[in-house]
Amino acid sequence: MRVPVEIRGITADGIVFEETTSTGVIGVHRAMIWTSKALQKSAEVELTNHFSQRTAKFRVTWVNEPNGTNLWEAGVESLRPLDDFWVVGCAICSKGGYLIGNNNTKS
């Protein structure tokens, strides 16, 4: 499920940035996000979920370079898990599963 988020942090080049983007996959404590900036693995970022209006700090766990797009894929994991951060009416997520893309498929 795509969830619109605001991401704030520092790029791999050391530049402070803020942008509106979306998730590709969400889980209870982690997500895959798309961003136009190259992020540094292990860097701390702050996300605001536009649906729940909650803000939390995350650590970048992996980064994939753009593959035919201008967007980087980055995996992030919550530094302090918030059970209701991804509130989007997601019964699957509350049981530890994931929502992928727009298909709402558990993996």
CSV table of N, CA, C and O in Angstrom, one decimal:
chain,number,residue,atom,x,y,z
A,1,MET,N,0.8,-1.2,0.0
A,1,MET,CA,0.0,0.0,0.0
A,1,MET,C,0.9,1.2,0.0
A,1,MET,O,1.8,1.3,0.8
A,2,ARG,N,0.6,2.2,-0.8
A,2,ARG,CA,1.3,3.4,-0.9
A,2,ARG,C,0.8,4.4,0.2
A,2,ARG,O,-0.4,4.7,0.2
A,3,VAL,N,1.6,4.8,1.1
A,3,VAL,CA,1.3,5.7,2.1
A,3,VAL,C,2.1,7.0,1.9
A,3,VAL,O,3.3,6.9,1.8
A,4,PRO,N,1.5,8.1,1.7
A,4,PRO,CA,2.2,9.4,1.5
A,4,PRO,C,2.9,9.7,2.8
A,4,PRO,O,2.3,9.7,3.9
A,5,VAL,N,4.2,10.1,2.7
A,5,VAL,CA,5.0,10.4,3.8
A,5,VAL,C,5.9,11.6,3.5
A,5,VAL,O,6.2,11.9,2.4
A,6,GLU,N,6.2,12.3,4.6
A,6,GLU,CA,7.2,13.4,4.5
A,6,GLU,C,8.5,12.8,5.1
A,6,GLU,O,8.4,12.2,6.2
A,7,ILE,N,9.6,12.9,4.4
A,7,ILE,CA,10.9,12.4,4.9
A,7,ILE,C,11.9,13.6,5.1
A,7,ILE,O,11.9,14.5,4.3
A,8,ARG,N,12.5,13.6,6.2
A,8,ARG,CA,13.5,14.6,6.6
A,8,ARG,C,14.8,13.9,7.0
A,8,ARG,O,14.7,12.9,7.8
A,9,GLY,N,15.9,14.4,6.5
A,9,GLY,CA,17.2,13.8,7.0
A,9,GLY,C,18.4,14.4,6.2
A,9,GLY,O,18.3,15.5,5.8
A,10,ILE,N,19.5,13.6,6.2
A,10,ILE,CA,20.7,14.1,5.5
A,10,ILE,C,21.0,13.1,4.4
A,10,ILE,O,21.0,11.9,4.7
A,11,THR,N,21.3,13.6,3.2
A,11,THR,CA,21.7,12.7,2.1
A,11,THR,C,23.0,12.0,2.3
A,11,THR,O,23.8,12.4,3.2
A,12,ALA,N,23.4,11.1,1.5
A,12,ALA,CA,24.7,10.4,1.5
A,12,ALA,C,25.8,11.5,1.3
A,12,ALA,O,26.9,11.2,1.7
A,13,ASP,N,25.5,12.6,0.6
A,13,ASP,CA,26.4,13.7,0.4
A,13,ASP,C,26.5,14.7,1.5
A,13,ASP,O,27.2,15.7,1.4
A,14,GLY,N,25.7,14.5,2.6
A,14,GLY,CA,25.8,15.4,3.7
A,14,GLY,C,24.9,16.6,3.6
A,14,GLY,O,25.0,17.5,4.4
A,15,ILE,N,23.9,16.6,2.7
A,15,ILE,CA,23.0,17.7,2.5
A,15,ILE,C,21.7,17.4,3.2
A,15,ILE,O,21.1,16.4,3.0
A,16,VAL,N,21.2,18.4,4.0
A,16,VAL,CA,19.9,18.3,4.7
A,16,VAL,C,18.8,18.4,3.6
A,16,VAL,O,18.9,19.3,2.8
A,17,PHE,N,17.8,17.5,3.8
A,17,PHE,CA,16.7,17.6,2.8
A,17,PHE,C,15.4,17.2,3.5
A,17,PHE,O,15.4,16.7,4.6
A,18,GLU,N,14.3,17.6,2.8
A,18,GLU,CA,13.0,17.3,3.2
A,18,GLU,C,12.2,17.1,1.9
A,18,GLU,O,12.3,17.9,1.0
A,19,GLU,N,11.4,16.0,1.8
A,19,GLU,CA,10.6,15.9,0.6
A,19,GLU,C,9.4,15.0,0.9
A,19,GLU,O,9.3,14.3,1.9
A,20,THR,N,8.3,15.2,0.1
A,20,THR,CA,7.1,14.4,0.2
A,20,THR,C,7.3,13.2,-0.8
A,20,THR,O,7.7,13.4,-2.0
A,21,THR,N,7.0,12.0,-0.3
A,21,THR,CA,7.2,10.8,-1.2
A,21,THR,C,6.2,9.8,-0.7
A,21,THR,O,5.2,10.2,-0.1
A,22,SER,N,6.4,8.5,-1.0
A,22,SER,CA,5.5,7.5,-0.5
A,22,SER,C,6.2,6.2,-0.3
A,22,SER,O,7.3,6.0,-0.7
A,23,THR,N,5.5,5.3,0.4
A,23,THR,CA,6.1,4.0,0.7
A,23,THR,C,5.7,3.1,-0.4
A,23,THR,O,4.8,3.3,-1.2
A,24,GLY,N,6.5,2.0,-0.5
A,24,GLY,CA,6.1,0.9,-1.5
A,24,GLY,C,5.6,-0.3,-0.7
A,24,GLY,O,4.8,-1.1,-1.1
A,25,VAL,N,6.2,-0.5,0.5
A,25,VAL,CA,5.9,-1.6,1.4
A,25,VAL,C,5.9,-1.1,2.8
A,25,VAL,O,6.7,-0.3,3.1
A,26,ILE,N,4.9,-1.5,3.6
A,26,ILE,CA,4.9,-1.1,5.0
A,26,ILE,C,4.7,-2.3,5.9
A,26,ILE,O,4.1,-3.3,5.5
A,27,GLY,N,5.3,-2.3,7.0
A,27,GLY,CA,5.2,-3.3,8.1
A,27,GLY,C,5.0,-2.6,9.4
A,27,GLY,O,5.0,-1.3,9.4
A,28,VAL,N,4.8,-3.3,10.5
A,28,VAL,CA,4.6,-2.7,11.7
A,28,VAL,C,5.7,-1.7,12.1
A,28,VAL,O,5.4,-0.6,12.6
A,29,HIS,N,7.0,-2.1,11.9
A,29,HIS,CA,8.1,-1.3,12.4
A,29,HIS,C,9.0,-0.9,11.3
A,29,HIS,O,10.1,-0.3,11.5
A,30,ARG,N,8.7,-1.2,10.0
A,30,ARG,CA,9.6,-0.9,8.9
A,30,ARG,C,8.8,-0.6,7.7
A,30,ARG,O,7.6,-0.8,7.6
A,31,ALA,N,9.5,0.0,6.7
A,31,ALA,CA,8.9,0.3,5.4
A,31,ALA,C,10.0,0.4,4.3
A,31,ALA,O,11.2,0.5,4.6
A,32,MET,N,9.5,0.3,3.1
A,32,MET,CA,10.4,0.7,1.9
A,32,MET,C,9.8,2.0,1.4
A,32,MET,O,8.6,2.1,1.2
A,33,ILE,N,10.7,3.0,1.2
A,33,ILE,CA,10.2,4.2,0.7
A,33,ILE,C,11.0,4.6,-0.6
A,33,ILE,O,12.1,4.0,-0.8
A,34,TRP,N,10.4,5.4,-1.4
A,34,TRP,CA,11.0,5.9,-2.6
A,34,TRP,C,11.5,7.3,-2.3
A,34,TRP,O,10.7,8.1,-1.6
A,35,THR,N,12.7,7.7,-2.7
A,35,THR,CA,13.1,9.1,-2.5
A,35,THR,C,14.0,9.5,-3.6
A,35,THR,O,14.6,8.7,-4.3
A,36,SER,N,14.0,10.8,-3.9
A,36,SER,CA,14.8,11.3,-5.0
A,36,SER,C,16.3,11.5,-4.5
A,36,SER,O,17.1,11.9,-5.3
A,37,LYS,N,16.5,11.3,-3.3
A,37,LYS,CA,17.9,11.5,-2.7
A,37,LYS,C,18.5,10.2,-2.3
A,37,LYS,O,17.9,9.3,-1.9
A,38,ALA,N,19.8,10.1,-2.5
A,38,ALA,CA,20.6,9.0,-2.1
A,38,ALA,C,20.8,9.1,-0.6
A,38,ALA,O,21.3,10.0,-0.1
A,39,LEU,N,20.3,8.1,0.1
A,39,LEU,CA,20.5,8.1,1.6
A,39,LEU,C,21.6,7.2,2.0
A,39,LEU,O,22.0,6.2,1.3
A,40,GLN,N,22.2,7.5,3.1
A,40,GLN,CA,23.3,6.7,3.7
A,40,GLN,C,22.8,5.6,4.5
A,40,GLN,O,22.0,5.8,5.4
A,41,LYS,N,23.2,4.3,4.3
A,41,LYS,CA,22.8,3.2,5.2
A,41,LYS,C,23.2,3.6,6.6
A,41,LYS,O,24.3,4.1,6.9
A,42,SER,N,22.4,3.2,7.6
A,42,SER,CA,22.5,3.5,9.0
A,42,SER,C,22.2,4.9,9.4
A,42,SER,O,22.2,5.3,10.6
A,43,ALA,N,21.9,5.8,8.4
A,43,ALA,CA,21.5,7.2,8.8
A,43,ALA,C,20.2,7.2,9.4
A,43,ALA,O,19.3,6.4,9.2
A,44,GLU,N,20.0,8.3,10.2
A,44,GLU,CA,18.7,8.5,10.9
A,44,GLU,C,17.9,9.4,10.1
A,44,GLU,O,18.4,10.4,9.6
A,45,VAL,N,16.6,9.1,9.8
A,45,VAL,CA,15.7,10.0,9.1
A,45,VAL,C,14.4,10.1,10.0
A,45,VAL,O,14.1,9.3,10.8
A,46,GLU,N,13.6,11.1,9.7
A,46,GLU,CA,12.3,11.3,10.3
A,46,GLU,C,11.2,11.2,9.3
A,46,GLU,O,11.3,11.8,8.2
A,47,LEU,N,10.2,10.4,9.6
A,47,LEU,CA,9.1,10.3,8.7
A,47,LEU,C,7.8,10.8,9.3
A,47,LEU,O,7.6,10.6,10.5
A,48,THR,N,7.0,11.5,8.5
A,48,THR,CA,5.6,11.8,9.0
A,48,THR,C,4.7,11.2,8.1
A,48,THR,O,4.7,11.3,6.8
A,49,ASN,N,3.8,10.4,8.6
A,49,ASN,CA,2.7,9.7,7.9
A,49,ASN,C,1.6,10.7,7.6
A,49,ASN,O,1.0,11.2,8.6
A,50,HIS,N,1.3,11.0,6.3
A,50,HIS,CA,0.3,11.9,6.0
A,50,HIS,C,-1.1,11.5,6.4
A,50,HIS,O,-2.0,12.3,6.6
A,51,PHE,N,-1.4,10.2,6.5
A,51,PHE,CA,-2.7,9.7,6.9
A,51,PHE,C,-2.9,9.9,8.4
A,51,PHE,O,-3.9,10.4,8.9
A,52,SER,N,-1.9,9.4,9.2
A,52,SER,CA,-2.1,9.4,10.7
A,52,SER,C,-1.6,10.7,11.3
A,52,SER,O,-1.8,11.0,12.5
A,53,GLN,N,-0.8,11.5,10.5
A,53,GLN,CA,-0.1,12.7,11.0
A,53,GLN,C,0.9,12.4,12.2
A,53,GLN,O,1.2,13.3,12.9
A,54,ARG,N,1.3,11.2,12.3
A,54,ARG,CA,2.3,10.8,13.3
A,54,ARG,C,3.7,11.0,12.7
A,54,ARG,O,3.9,10.8,11.5
A,55,THR,N,4.7,11.3,13.5
A,55,THR,CA,6.0,11.5,13.1
A,55,THR,C,6.9,10.6,14.0
A,55,THR,O,6.7,10.5,15.2
A,56,ALA,N,7.9,9.9,13.4
A,56,ALA,CA,8.8,9.0,14.1
A,56,ALA,C,10.1,9.0,13.4
A,56,ALA,O,10.3,9.3,12.3
A,57,LYS,N,11.1,8.6,14.2
A,57,LYS,CA,12.5,8.5,13.7
A,57,LYS,C,12.7,7.0,13.3
A,57,LYS,O,12.3,6.1,13.9
A,58,PHE,N,13.4,6.9,12.1
A,58,PHE,CA,13.8,5.6,11.5
A,58,PHE,C,15.3,5.6,11.2
A,58,PHE,O,15.9,6.6,11.1
A,59,ARG,N,15.8,4.4,11.1
A,59,ARG,CA,17.2,4.2,10.6
A,59,ARG,C,17.1,3.6,9.2
A,59,ARG,O,16.3,2.6,9.0
A,60,VAL,N,17.9,4.0,8.3
A,60,VAL,CA,18.0,3.5,7.0
A,60,VAL,C,18.7,2.1,7.1
A,60,VAL,O,19.9,2.1,7.6
A,61,THR,N,18.1,1.0,6.7
A,61,THR,CA,18.7,-0.3,6.8
A,61,THR,C,19.3,-0.8,5.5
A,61,THR,O,20.2,-1.7,5.5
A,62,TRP,N,18.8,-0.3,4.3
A,62,TRP,CA,19.4,-0.7,3.0
A,62,TRP,C,19.0,0.4,2.0
A,62,TRP,O,18.0,1.1,2.2
A,63,VAL,N,19.7,0.5,0.9
A,63,VAL,CA,19.5,1.4,-0.2
A,63,VAL,C,19.7,0.8,-1.5
A,63,VAL,O,20.8,0.1,-1.7
A,64,ASN,N,18.8,0.9,-2.4
A,64,ASN,CA,19.0,0.4,-3.8
A,64,ASN,C,19.1,1.6,-4.7
A,64,ASN,O,18.2,2.5,-4.6
A,65,GLU,N,20.0,1.6,-5.6
A,65,GLU,CA,20.1,2.7,-6.6
A,65,GLU,C,18.9,2.7,-7.6
A,65,GLU,O,18.3,1.6,-7.8
A,66,PRO,N,18.6,3.8,-8.2
A,66,PRO,CA,17.5,3.9,-9.1
A,66,PRO,C,17.7,2.9,-10.3
A,66,PRO,O,18.9,2.7,-10.7
A,67,ASN,N,16.7,2.2,-10.6
A,67,ASN,CA,16.7,1.2,-11.7
A,67,ASN,C,15.7,1.6,-12.8
A,67,ASN,O,14.6,1.2,-12.7
A,68,GLY,N,16.1,2.5,-13.7
A,68,GLY,CA,15.2,3.0,-14.7
A,68,GLY,C,14.3,4.1,-14.3
A,68,GLY,O,13.4,4.5,-15.0
A,69,THR,N,14.5,4.6,-13.0
A,69,THR,CA,13.7,5.7,-12.6
A,69,THR,C,14.6,6.7,-11.9
A,69,THR,O,15.8,6.4,-11.8
A,70,ASN,N,14.1,7.8,-11.5
A,70,ASN,CA,14.9,8.8,-10.7
A,70,ASN,C,14.8,8.6,-9.2
A,70,ASN,O,15.2,9.4,-8.5
A,71,LEU,N,14.2,7.5,-8.8
A,71,LEU,CA,13.9,7.3,-7.4
A,71,LEU,C,14.7,6.2,-6.8
A,71,LEU,O,14.8,5.1,-7.4
A,72,TRP,N,15.3,6.4,-5.6
A,72,TRP,CA,16.0,5.4,-4.9
A,72,TRP,C,15.0,4.7,-4.0
A,72,TRP,O,14.1,5.3,-3.5
A,73,GLU,N,15.3,3.4,-3.8
A,73,GLU,CA,14.5,2.6,-2.8
A,73,GLU,C,15.3,2.5,-1.6
A,73,GLU,O,16.5,2.3,-1.6
A,74,ALA,N,14.7,2.8,-0.4
A,74,ALA,CA,15.4,2.7,0.9
A,74,ALA,C,14.5,1.9,1.9
A,74,ALA,O,13.3,2.2,2.0
A,75,GLY,N,15.1,1.0,2.6
A,75,GLY,CA,14.5,0.3,3.7
A,75,GLY,C,14.7,1.1,5.0
A,75,GLY,O,15.8,1.5,5.2
A,76,VAL,N,13.7,1.3,5.7
A,76,VAL,CA,13.8,2.0,7.0
A,76,VAL,C,13.1,1.2,8.1
A,76,VAL,O,12.2,0.5,7.9
A,77,GLU,N,13.7,1.3,9.3
A,77,GLU,CA,13.2,0.6,10.5
A,77,GLU,C,13.0,1.6,11.6
A,77,GLU,O,14.0,2.4,11.9
A,78,SER,N,11.9,1.5,12.3
A,78,SER,CA,11.6,2.5,13.4
A,78,SER,C,12.6,2.3,14.5
A,78,SER,O,13.0,1.2,14.9
A,79,LEU,N,13.1,3.5,15.1
A,79,LEU,CA,14.0,3.4,16.2
A,79,LEU,C,13.3,3.2,17.5
A,79,LEU,O,13.8,2.6,18.4
A,80,ARG,N,12.0,3.6,17.6
A,80,ARG,CA,11.2,3.4,18.7
A,80,ARG,C,9.8,3.0,18.2
A,80,ARG,O,9.0,3.8,17.8
A,81,PRO,N,9.5,1.7,18.1
A,81,PRO,CA,8.3,1.2,17.4
A,81,PRO,C,7.0,1.9,18.0
A,81,PRO,O,6.9,2.0,19.2
A,82,LEU,N,6.2,2.3,17.1
A,82,LEU,CA,4.9,2.9,17.4
A,82,LEU,C,3.9,2.0,16.7
A,82,LEU,O,3.8,2.0,15.5
A,83,ASP,N,3.1,1.4,17.5
A,83,ASP,CA,2.1,0.4,16.9
A,83,ASP,C,1.1,1.1,16.0
A,83,ASP,O,0.6,0.5,15.1
A,84,ASP,N,0.8,2.4,16.2
A,84,ASP,CA,-0.2,3.0,15.4
A,84,ASP,C,0.4,4.0,14.4
A,84,ASP,O,-0.4,4.8,13.8
A,85,PHE,N,1.7,3.9,14.1
A,85,PHE,CA,2.3,4.9,13.2
A,85,PHE,C,1.7,4.7,11.8
A,85,PHE,O,1.4,5.7,11.1
A,86,TRP,N,1.5,3.5,11.3
A,86,TRP,CA,1.0,3.2,9.9
A,86,TRP,C,-0.5,3.1,9.9
A,86,TRP,O,-1.0,2.4,9.0
A,87,VAL,N,-1.2,3.8,10.7
A,87,VAL,CA,-2.7,3.7,10.8
A,87,VAL,C,-3.3,4.0,9.4
A,87,VAL,O,-3.2,5.1,8.9
A,88,VAL,N,-3.8,3.0,8.7
A,88,VAL,CA,-4.4,3.1,7.4
A,88,VAL,C,-5.5,2.1,7.3
A,88,VAL,O,-5.9,1.7,6.3
A,89,GLY,N,-6.0,1.6,8.5
A,89,GLY,CA,-7.0,0.5,8.4
A,89,GLY,C,-6.4,-0.8,8.0
A,89,GLY,O,-7.0,-1.5,7.2
A,90,CYS,N,-5.3,-1.1,8.6
A,90,CYS,CA,-4.5,-2.3,8.1
A,90,CYS,C,-4.5,-3.4,9.1
A,90,CYS,O,-3.6,-3.4,10.0
A,91,ALA,N,-5.4,-4.3,9.0
A,91,ALA,CA,-5.4,-5.5,9.9
A,91,ALA,C,-4.2,-6.3,9.7
A,91,ALA,O,-3.7,-6.9,10.7
A,92,ILE,N,-3.7,-6.5,8.5
A,92,ILE,CA,-2.5,-7.3,8.2
A,92,ILE,C,-1.3,-6.7,9.0
A,92,ILE,O,-0.6,-7.5,9.6
A,93,CYS,N,-1.1,-5.4,8.9
A,93,CYS,CA,0.1,-4.8,9.5
A,93,CYS,C,0.0,-5.0,11.0
A,93,CYS,O,1.1,-5.2,11.6
A,94,SER,N,-1.1,-4.9,11.6
A,94,SER,CA,-1.2,-5.0,13.1
A,94,SER,C,-0.8,-6.4,13.5
A,94,SER,O,-0.6,-6.7,14.7
A,95,LYS,N,-0.9,-7.4,12.6
A,95,LYS,CA,-0.5,-8.8,13.0
A,95,LYS,C,0.9,-9.1,12.5
A,95,LYS,O,1.3,-10.2,12.5
A,96,GLY,N,1.7,-8.1,12.1
A,96,GLY,CA,3.1,-8.3,11.8
A,96,GLY,C,3.4,-8.6,10.3
A,96,GLY,O,4.5,-8.8,9.9
A,97,GLY,N,2.4,-8.5,9.5
A,97,GLY,CA,2.5,-8.7,8.1
A,97,GLY,C,2.9,-7.4,7.3
A,97,GLY,O,3.3,-6.4,7.9
A,98,TYR,N,2.8,-7.5,6.0
A,98,TYR,CA,3.2,-6.3,5.2
A,98,TYR,C,2.1,-6.1,4.2
A,98,TYR,O,1.4,-7.0,3.8
A,99,LEU,N,2.1,-4.8,3.7
A,99,LEU,CA,1.3,-4.5,2.6
A,99,LEU,C,2.3,-4.1,1.5
A,99,LEU,O,3.2,-3.3,1.7
A,100,ILE,N,2.1,-4.6,0.3
A,100,ILE,CA,3.0,-4.4,-0.8
A,100,ILE,C,2.2,-3.7,-1.9
A,100,ILE,O,1.2,-4.1,-2.3
A,101,GLY,N,2.9,-2.6,-2.4
A,101,GLY,CA,2.3,-1.8,-3.6
A,101,GLY,C,0.9,-1.5,-3.3
A,101,GLY,O,0.5,-1.1,-2.2
A,102,ASN,N,0.0,-1.6,-4.3
A,102,ASN,CA,-1.4,-1.3,-4.2
A,102,ASN,C,-2.2,-2.6,-4.1
A,102,ASN,O,-3.4,-2.5,-4.2
A,103,ASN,N,-1.5,-3.7,-4.1
A,103,ASN,CA,-2.3,-5.0,-4.1
A,103,ASN,C,-2.7,-5.5,-2.7
A,103,ASN,O,-3.5,-6.5,-2.7
A,104,ASN,N,-2.3,-4.9,-1.7
A,104,ASN,CA,-2.6,-5.3,-0.3
A,104,ASN,C,-2.4,-6.8,-0.1
A,104,ASN,O,-3.2,-7.5,0.5
A,105,THR,N,-1.2,-7.2,-0.6
A,105,THR,CA,-0.9,-8.6,-0.5
A,105,THR,C,0.1,-8.9,0.7
A,105,THR,O,1.1,-8.2,0.8
A,106,LYS,N,-0.2,-9.9,1.5
A,106,LYS,CA,0.6,-10.2,2.6
A,106,LYS,C,1.8,-11.0,2.1
A,106,LYS,O,1.6,-11.9,1.3
A,107,SER,N,3.0,-10.7,2.5
A,107,SER,CA,4.2,-11.5,2.1
A,107,SER,C,4.8,-12.1,3.3
A,107,SER,O,4.6,-11.8,4.4
